[in-house]
Coordinates of C-alpha atoms and ligand atoms in Angstrom, one line a residue:
M75 CA -7.0 -20.5 39.9
E76 CA -6.1 -21.1 36.3
R77 CA -4.1 -18.5 34.4
I78 CA -6.0 -15.5 33.5
Y79 CA -5.8 -14.0 30.0
L80 CA -6.3 -10.3 29.7
D81 CA -4.2 -9.7 26.6
N82 CA -6.8 -10.1 23.8
N83 CA -5.7 -7.3 21.8
A84 CA -2.4 -9.1 21.1
T85 CA -4.2 -12.4 20.2
T86 CA -7.2 -14.5 21.2
L87 CA -8.1 -17.9 22.2
V88 CA -9.3 -20.1 19.2
D89 CA -13.1 -20.7 19.8
P90 CA -13.4 -24.3 20.4
A91 CA -16.3 -24.2 17.5
V92 CA -13.7 -22.7 15.3
R93 CA -11.1 -25.3 16.0
E94 CA -13.7 -28.0 15.4
A95 CA -14.8 -26.5 11.9
M96 CA -11.0 -26.3 10.7
D97 CA -10.0 -29.8 11.9
P98 CA -11.1 -31.9 9.1
F99 CA -9.0 -29.9 6.6
Y100 CA -5.7 -31.3 7.9
C101 CA -5.8 -35.0 7.8
H102 CA -9.0 -35.8 5.8
M103 CA -10.0 -33.1 3.3
Y104 CA -6.5 -31.9 2.6
G105 CA -7.0 -31.4 -1.1
N106 CA -5.8 -28.2 -2.9
P107 CA -9.1 -26.4 -4.0
N108 CA -7.5 -25.7 -7.5
S109 CA -7.0 -29.3 -8.2
L110 CA -9.4 -30.9 -10.5
H111 CA -9.8 -34.3 -8.8
S112 CA -12.3 -35.1 -5.9
F113 CA -9.7 -34.2 -3.2
G114 CA -9.7 -30.6 -4.6
I115 CA -13.3 -30.5 -5.6
E116 CA -14.8 -31.7 -2.1
V117 CA -13.1 -28.7 -0.2
R118 CA -14.6 -26.0 -2.5
P119 CA -18.1 -25.8 -0.9
Y120 CA -16.4 -25.2 2.4
L121 CA -14.5 -22.3 0.9
H122 CA -17.6 -20.9 -0.7
R123 CA -19.4 -21.0 2.7
A124 CA -16.4 -19.4 4.5
M125 CA -16.5 -16.6 1.9
E126 CA -20.3 -16.1 2.6
Q127 CA -19.8 -15.9 6.3
L128 CA -17.0 -13.2 5.7
Y129 CA -19.2 -11.3 3.3
R130 CA -22.2 -11.3 5.7
G131 CA -20.1 -10.5 8.5
I132 CA -18.9 -7.1 7.2
E133 CA -22.1 -6.5 5.1
A134 CA -20.0 -6.6 1.6
D135 CA -21.8 -6.5 -1.7
D136 CA -21.7 -9.7 -3.9
E137 CA -19.6 -7.9 -6.4
D138 CA -16.9 -6.7 -3.9
D139 CA -13.8 -8.8 -3.2
I140 CA -12.5 -10.2 -0.2
I141 CA -8.8 -11.5 -0.6
I142 CA -7.7 -14.3 2.0
N143 CA -4.0 -13.7 3.2
S144 CA -1.9 -14.4 5.8
C145 CA -2.3 -11.8 8.4
A146 CA -3.2 -8.0 8.8
T147 CA 0.3 -6.9 8.2
E148 CA 0.2 -8.4 4.8
G149 CA -3.2 -6.8 4.0
N150 CA -2.0 -3.5 5.2
N151 CA 1.3 -3.7 3.2
T152 CA -0.8 -4.8 0.1
V153 CA -2.8 -1.6 0.2
I154 CA 0.2 0.6 0.7
M155 CA 2.5 -0.9 -1.8
G156 CA -0.4 -1.6 -4.1
M157 CA -1.3 2.2 -4.2
Y158 CA 2.3 2.9 -4.9
F159 CA 2.3 0.9 -8.2
S160 CA -1.3 1.9 -9.2
L161 CA -1.3 5.6 -8.6
L162 CA 1.4 7.0 -6.5
K163 CA 4.4 6.1 -8.8
E164 CA 3.0 7.3 -12.1
T165 CA 0.2 9.7 -11.7
R166 CA -0.1 13.2 -10.2
K167 CA -1.5 11.7 -7.1
K168 CA 1.8 11.7 -5.0
R169 CA 0.3 11.8 -1.4
I170 CA -1.0 9.5 1.3
V171 CA -2.8 10.7 4.4
T172 CA -2.6 8.7 7.5
T173 CA -2.3 9.0 11.2
Q174 CA 0.1 8.9 14.1
L175 CA -1.9 6.2 15.6
E176 CA -1.4 3.4 13.1
H177 CA 0.1 -0.1 13.7
P178 CA 3.6 -0.3 12.2
S179 CA 2.4 -2.3 9.4
I180 CA 0.9 1.1 8.1
R181 CA 3.6 3.4 9.6
E182 CA 6.6 1.5 8.4
A183 CA 5.1 0.8 5.0
C184 CA 4.5 4.4 4.6
R185 CA 8.0 5.4 5.7
F186 CA 9.3 3.0 3.1
L187 CA 7.3 4.8 0.4
E188 CA 8.6 8.3 1.7
A189 CA 12.1 6.9 0.7
Q190 CA 10.7 6.4 -3.0
G191 CA 9.4 10.0 -3.1
V192 CA 5.9 9.6 -1.8
K193 CA 4.6 12.4 0.6
V194 CA 3.1 11.1 3.6
T195 CA 1.1 13.3 6.1
Y196 CA 0.8 11.7 9.5
L197 CA -2.4 13.2 11.3
A198 CA -1.8 14.0 14.9
P199 CA -4.8 13.1 17.1
N200 CA -6.7 15.5 19.3
R201 CA -6.4 15.3 23.1
D202 CA -9.1 12.8 23.2
G203 CA -7.0 10.6 20.9
L204 CA -9.4 11.1 17.9
I205 CA -8.8 11.9 14.2
T206 CA -11.9 14.1 13.2
A207 CA -13.3 14.2 9.7
E208 CA -12.4 18.0 9.7
M209 CA -8.7 17.2 10.1
V210 CA -8.8 14.8 7.2
A211 CA -10.7 17.2 5.0
E212 CA -8.1 19.9 5.7
V213 CA -5.1 18.0 4.4
V214 CA -6.8 15.9 1.5
S215 CA -6.1 17.4 -1.9
D216 CA -6.4 16.5 -5.6
K217 CA -3.0 15.0 -5.2
T218 CA -4.0 12.6 -2.4
A219 CA -4.2 9.0 -3.6
L220 CA -5.1 7.3 -0.3
V221 CA -6.4 8.0 3.3
S222 CA -5.6 5.3 5.7
V223 CA -7.2 5.6 9.2
M224 CA -7.3 2.7 11.6
W225 CA -11.0 2.1 13.0
A226 CA -10.1 1.2 16.6
N227 CA -6.7 1.5 18.2
N228 CA -4.8 -1.5 19.5
E229 CA -3.5 0.1 22.5
T230 CA -6.2 2.5 23.7
G231 CA -9.2 0.9 22.2
L232 CA -10.2 4.4 20.9
I233 CA -12.7 4.1 18.0
Q234 CA -12.4 6.7 15.2
P235 CA -15.4 8.3 13.5
M236 CA -15.0 6.2 10.3
K237 CA -18.4 7.2 8.8
E238 CA -17.6 11.0 8.7
I239 CA -14.2 10.3 7.5
S240 CA -15.5 8.0 4.6
D241 CA -18.1 10.9 3.9
V242 CA -15.2 13.3 3.3
C243 CA -13.1 10.9 1.3
R244 CA -16.2 10.1 -1.0
E245 CA -16.9 13.8 -1.6
R246 CA -13.3 14.3 -2.6
G247 CA -12.9 11.1 -4.6
V248 CA -10.1 9.7 -2.4
Y249 CA -9.6 5.9 -1.8
L250 CA -10.1 5.2 1.9
H251 CA -8.4 2.3 3.8
T252 CA -9.2 1.3 7.4
D253 CA -7.3 -1.2 9.5
A254 CA -10.3 -2.8 11.3
V255 CA -8.2 -5.5 13.1
Q256 CA -9.3 -4.4 16.4
T257 CA -13.0 -3.7 15.5
I258 CA -14.4 -6.9 14.3
G259 CA -16.6 -8.6 17.0
K260 CA -16.3 -5.5 19.1
V261 CA -18.0 -2.7 17.1
K262 CA -20.6 -3.3 14.1
V263 CA -18.3 -3.4 11.1
S264 CA -20.5 -2.6 7.8
V265 CA -18.9 -1.5 4.7
K266 CA -22.4 -0.7 3.5
E267 CA -22.9 1.8 6.3
V268 CA -19.3 2.9 6.4
P269 CA -18.2 2.8 2.7
V270 CA -14.5 2.3 2.7
D271 CA -12.6 1.1 -0.3
F272 CA -10.2 -1.2 1.6
L273 CA -10.5 -2.9 5.1
T274 CA -8.1 -5.2 6.9
F275 CA -8.8 -8.0 9.3
S276 CA -7.0 -10.8 10.9
A277 CA -8.5 -14.0 12.3
H278 CA -6.5 -14.4 15.5
K279 CA -7.9 -11.1 16.8
F280 CA -11.6 -12.5 16.9
H281 CA -11.0 -16.1 18.2
G282 CA -9.8 -17.6 15.0
P283 CA -6.3 -19.1 14.3
K284 CA -3.0 -17.2 13.6
G285 CA -1.7 -16.8 10.1
V286 CA -5.0 -15.9 8.1
G287 CA -6.5 -12.6 7.3
G288 CA -8.5 -11.0 5.0
L289 CA -8.5 -7.7 2.8
Y290 CA -11.8 -6.3 1.7
L291 CA -11.8 -4.5 -1.8
R292 CA -14.7 -2.4 -3.0
K293 CA -16.1 -3.2 -6.3
G294 CA -14.3 -1.6 -9.1
V295 CA -11.1 -0.4 -7.2
V296 CA -7.8 -1.5 -8.8
L297 CA -5.1 -2.8 -6.5
P298 CA -2.1 -4.7 -8.0
P299 CA -1.2 -7.9 -5.9
L300 CA 1.8 -8.1 -3.5
L301 CA 2.3 -11.6 -4.3
H302 CA 2.6 -12.9 -8.2
G303 CA 2.7 -16.2 -9.4
G304 CA -0.9 -17.7 -9.5
E305 CA -4.5 -17.1 -10.3
Q306 CA -5.7 -17.7 -6.7
M307 CA -8.1 -15.1 -5.2
G308 CA -9.0 -14.1 -8.7
G309 CA -5.5 -13.0 -9.3
H310 CA -5.3 -10.6 -6.1
R311 CA -3.0 -12.8 -4.3
A312 CA -0.9 -15.9 -5.6
G313 CA -0.2 -18.9 -3.5
T314 CA -2.4 -21.8 -2.3
V315 CA -5.1 -20.8 0.1
D316 CA -4.9 -21.9 3.6
V317 CA -8.2 -23.9 3.4
A318 CA -8.4 -24.8 7.1
G319 CA -7.4 -21.0 8.1
M320 CA -9.9 -19.8 5.7
V321 CA -12.9 -22.1 6.9
A322 CA -11.9 -21.2 10.5
M323 CA -11.9 -17.4 9.9
G324 CA -15.4 -17.7 8.3
K325 CA -16.7 -19.5 11.4
A326 CA -14.8 -17.0 13.7
M327 CA -16.4 -14.1 11.9
E328 CA -20.0 -15.6 12.1
L329 CA -19.4 -16.1 15.9
A330 CA -18.0 -12.7 16.6
V331 CA -20.8 -11.0 14.8
S332 CA -23.4 -13.0 16.7
A333 CA -21.5 -12.2 20.0
L334 CA -21.7 -8.5 19.4
E335 CA -24.6 -7.9 21.7
Y336 CA -22.9 -9.9 24.5
E337 CA -19.6 -8.1 23.9
N338 CA -21.3 -4.8 24.2
R339 CA -23.2 -5.8 27.4
E340 CA -21.3 -8.1 29.4
V341 CA -17.8 -7.7 28.3
R342 CA -18.3 -4.0 28.7
R343 CA -19.8 -4.5 32.1
L344 CA -16.7 -6.5 33.2
R345 CA -14.2 -4.0 31.6
D346 CA -16.0 -1.1 33.5
K347 CA -15.9 -3.0 36.7
L348 CA -12.2 -3.4 36.4
E349 CA -11.8 0.2 35.3
D350 CA -13.9 1.5 38.2
A351 CA -11.7 -0.5 40.7
L352 CA -8.5 0.8 39.1
L353 CA -9.8 4.4 39.4
Q354 CA -10.4 4.0 43.0
H355 CA -6.6 4.4 43.5
K356 CA -5.3 8.2 43.5
D357 CA -3.1 9.1 40.8
V358 CA -4.5 6.6 38.3
M359 CA -5.6 7.6 34.8
V360 CA -7.4 5.7 31.9
V361 CA -6.8 6.9 28.5
G362 CA -9.9 8.0 26.4
D363 CA -13.6 8.2 27.1
R364 CA -14.9 4.7 27.9
N365 CA -18.1 5.2 25.6
L366 CA -15.5 6.2 22.7
R367 CA -13.6 2.9 23.2
T368 CA -14.0 -0.7 22.2
P369 CA -15.9 -2.6 25.0
N370 CA -12.9 -4.8 25.9
T371 CA -10.1 -2.4 26.4
V372 CA -8.7 -0.3 29.2
Y373 CA -5.4 1.4 28.9
V374 CA -4.4 2.7 32.5
S375 CA -1.5 4.7 33.8
I376 CA -0.7 4.2 37.4
R377 CA 1.6 6.9 38.7
G378 CA 4.8 5.6 40.3
V379 CA 4.3 2.1 38.8
E380 CA 6.5 1.3 35.8
G381 CA 4.4 -0.6 33.3
E382 CA 6.7 -3.4 33.0
A383 CA 7.0 -3.9 36.8
M384 CA 3.0 -4.3 36.9
I385 CA 3.1 -6.8 34.0
W386 CA 5.8 -8.8 35.9
D387 CA 3.8 -8.7 39.1
L388 CA 0.5 -9.8 37.2
N389 CA 2.4 -12.5 35.6
Q390 CA 3.6 -14.1 38.8
H391 CA -0.2 -14.3 39.7
G392 CA -0.9 -15.9 36.5
I393 CA -2.4 -12.9 34.8
A394 CA -1.4 -12.0 31.3
A395 CA -1.6 -8.3 30.3
S396 CA 0.8 -5.8 28.3
T397 CA 2.3 -2.5 28.4
G398 CA 1.1 -1.9 24.7
S399 CA 1.1 -3.7 21.4
A400 CA 2.9 -7.0 21.5
C401 CA 5.2 -6.3 18.5
A402 CA 6.7 -3.4 20.5
S403 CA 6.9 -5.3 23.8
E404 CA 10.7 -5.7 23.9
S405 CA 11.1 -1.9 23.1
L406 CA 11.7 0.4 26.2
E407 CA 10.7 3.4 23.8
A408 CA 7.7 5.3 25.1
S409 CA 4.6 4.1 23.0
P410 CA 4.3 6.2 19.8
I411 CA 0.6 6.0 20.1
L412 CA 0.6 7.4 23.6
T413 CA 3.0 10.0 22.8
A414 CA 0.9 11.0 19.7
I415 CA -2.1 11.5 22.0
G416 CA 0.1 13.9 24.1
A417 CA 0.8 11.6 27.0
D418 CA 3.8 12.8 29.2
R419 CA 6.8 10.7 29.5
E420 CA 5.7 9.1 32.7
L421 CA 2.2 8.1 31.4
A422 CA 4.0 6.7 28.1
H423 CA 6.1 4.5 30.5
T424 CA 3.5 3.6 33.1
G425 CA 0.8 2.4 30.7
V426 CA -0.7 -1.1 31.2
R427 CA -3.3 -2.5 28.6
L428 CA -5.9 -4.9 29.9
S429 CA -8.0 -6.4 27.1
L430 CA -10.8 -8.8 27.7
S431 CA -12.9 -11.0 25.5
R432 CA -16.1 -12.9 25.4
F433 CA -14.3 -15.8 27.4
T434 CA -13.2 -13.4 30.4
T435 CA -15.3 -14.3 33.6
E436 CA -16.4 -12.3 36.4
T437 CA -14.3 -14.5 38.8
E438 CA -11.2 -13.5 36.8
I439 CA -12.0 -9.9 36.8
D440 CA -12.4 -10.0 40.7
F441 CA -9.3 -11.9 41.3
T442 CA -7.3 -9.4 38.9
I443 CA -8.8 -6.5 40.9
G444 CA -7.6 -8.0 44.1
V445 CA -4.0 -8.6 42.7
I446 CA -3.8 -5.1 41.1
D447 CA -4.9 -3.5 44.4
K448 CA -2.0 -5.1 46.2
A449 CA 0.5 -4.4 43.5
I450 CA -0.1 -0.9 43.5
V451 CA 0.6 -0.4 47.1
R452 CA 3.6 -2.7 47.0
L453 CA 5.2 -1.2 43.7
R454 CA 4.6 2.3 44.9
Q455 CA 6.6 1.5 48.2
L456 CA 9.4 0.4 46.0
S457 CA 9.2 3.4 43.7
T458 CA 11.9 6.2 44.2
S459 CA 9.7 8.7 42.1
Y460 CA 6.5 8.3 44.1
Ligands
C6P52 N1 -1.6 -6.0 17.0 C1 -1.0 -5.9 19.4 O1 -0.5 -6.3 20.4 P1 -1.2 -9.3 12.3 O2 -0.6 -10.0 13.5 O3 -0.3 -9.1 11.2 O4 -2.4 -10.2 12.0 O5 -1.8 -8.0 13.0 C2 -1.1 -6.7 12.9 C3 -1.9 -5.7 13.4 C4 -2.4 -4.7 12.6 N2 -3.2 -3.8 12.9 C5 -3.6 -3.6 14.2 C6 -4.5 -2.5 14.6 C7 -3.0 -4.5 15.3 O6 -3.6 -4.5 16.4 C8 -2.2 -5.6 14.7 C9 -1.6 -6.3 15.8 C10 -1.0 -6.6 18.1 O7 -1.5 -4.8 19.6 C11 0.5 -7.2 17.8 S1 1.5 -5.8 17.5

């Protein structure tokens, strides 16, 4: 059996069709799109097409902007820092409302602004792991510059009610940002149906390459750039655009959107099969209602089994999973996200995240179930607390 990859919320395999689309831009069409000679001119139609694929993918309007950047961490920081220089620093609007569920690229950026005098409210989710529109409505005031709520969570897969939250923000005239990194290709993302002002995405989470991402800006919103020094991206982000990356992200977006139906039927079926098998064991808990989660994610707590021990055991059998987000994998701290949803100490330390993709097969899931079944029995026998 080849190795099995069930850590798709950390990163994904590059779809072979995406790889094929980006390949010509390394050794053949390697011109700088801002150059006036033929090498530059010949790549421009490909960038144009990639932009069209991205606009179509999230149902953006022609007059909106999509800034191509290096990753979601950059996109999230661009929004938070940009808001500081456009509103928070100089006007009466001195507040940001965000949540305790956010990725560190939002959380740490907000902490940095707190040190500059910005007031940040970190909304706690309810017991279901959700941030409701009412919670947002309760804390937003005329001093709020920005609301930032992640669309789907990277650890639990829980999907937030973004439409209702966007209704509140529109009504109150407050900018809304959403980190949609874990949502593209899993749930329909339409900025027409869910009118947000800023939206972050990252190609490597939907079968594109690492090192390229996008930030959507609604028409008319003002956001100073994070990177200065050139007119690329209409002045929104200086620096030569990663041509191969952008072409790849466009193709990956197109494929992700066309695979949505498969994701919601087949990937969900395999995820549910795995989840049902886990729940056959006693003292096993899955975080969040499966119908409120992205179809590929299950976050499970197995009493008496340390998350790290299970990951190690799975890895011995060639199966890749994680205890939570990859960027915190070396920390022994309890997951801030699980703590936020009220998990007790044990749950926050016994969590295992299994995340599938459209490349996951039934044979892989069956094999994984067999390995986990045996691991639970063995690791519990070794446990002093179970
Ligand atoms: N989450 C995980 O294992 P980058 O790599 O900068 O493009 O993406 C950062 C990021 C931002 N928002 C969300 C919701 C994310 O899940 C991630 C990346 C990985 O969960 C690595 S920490």
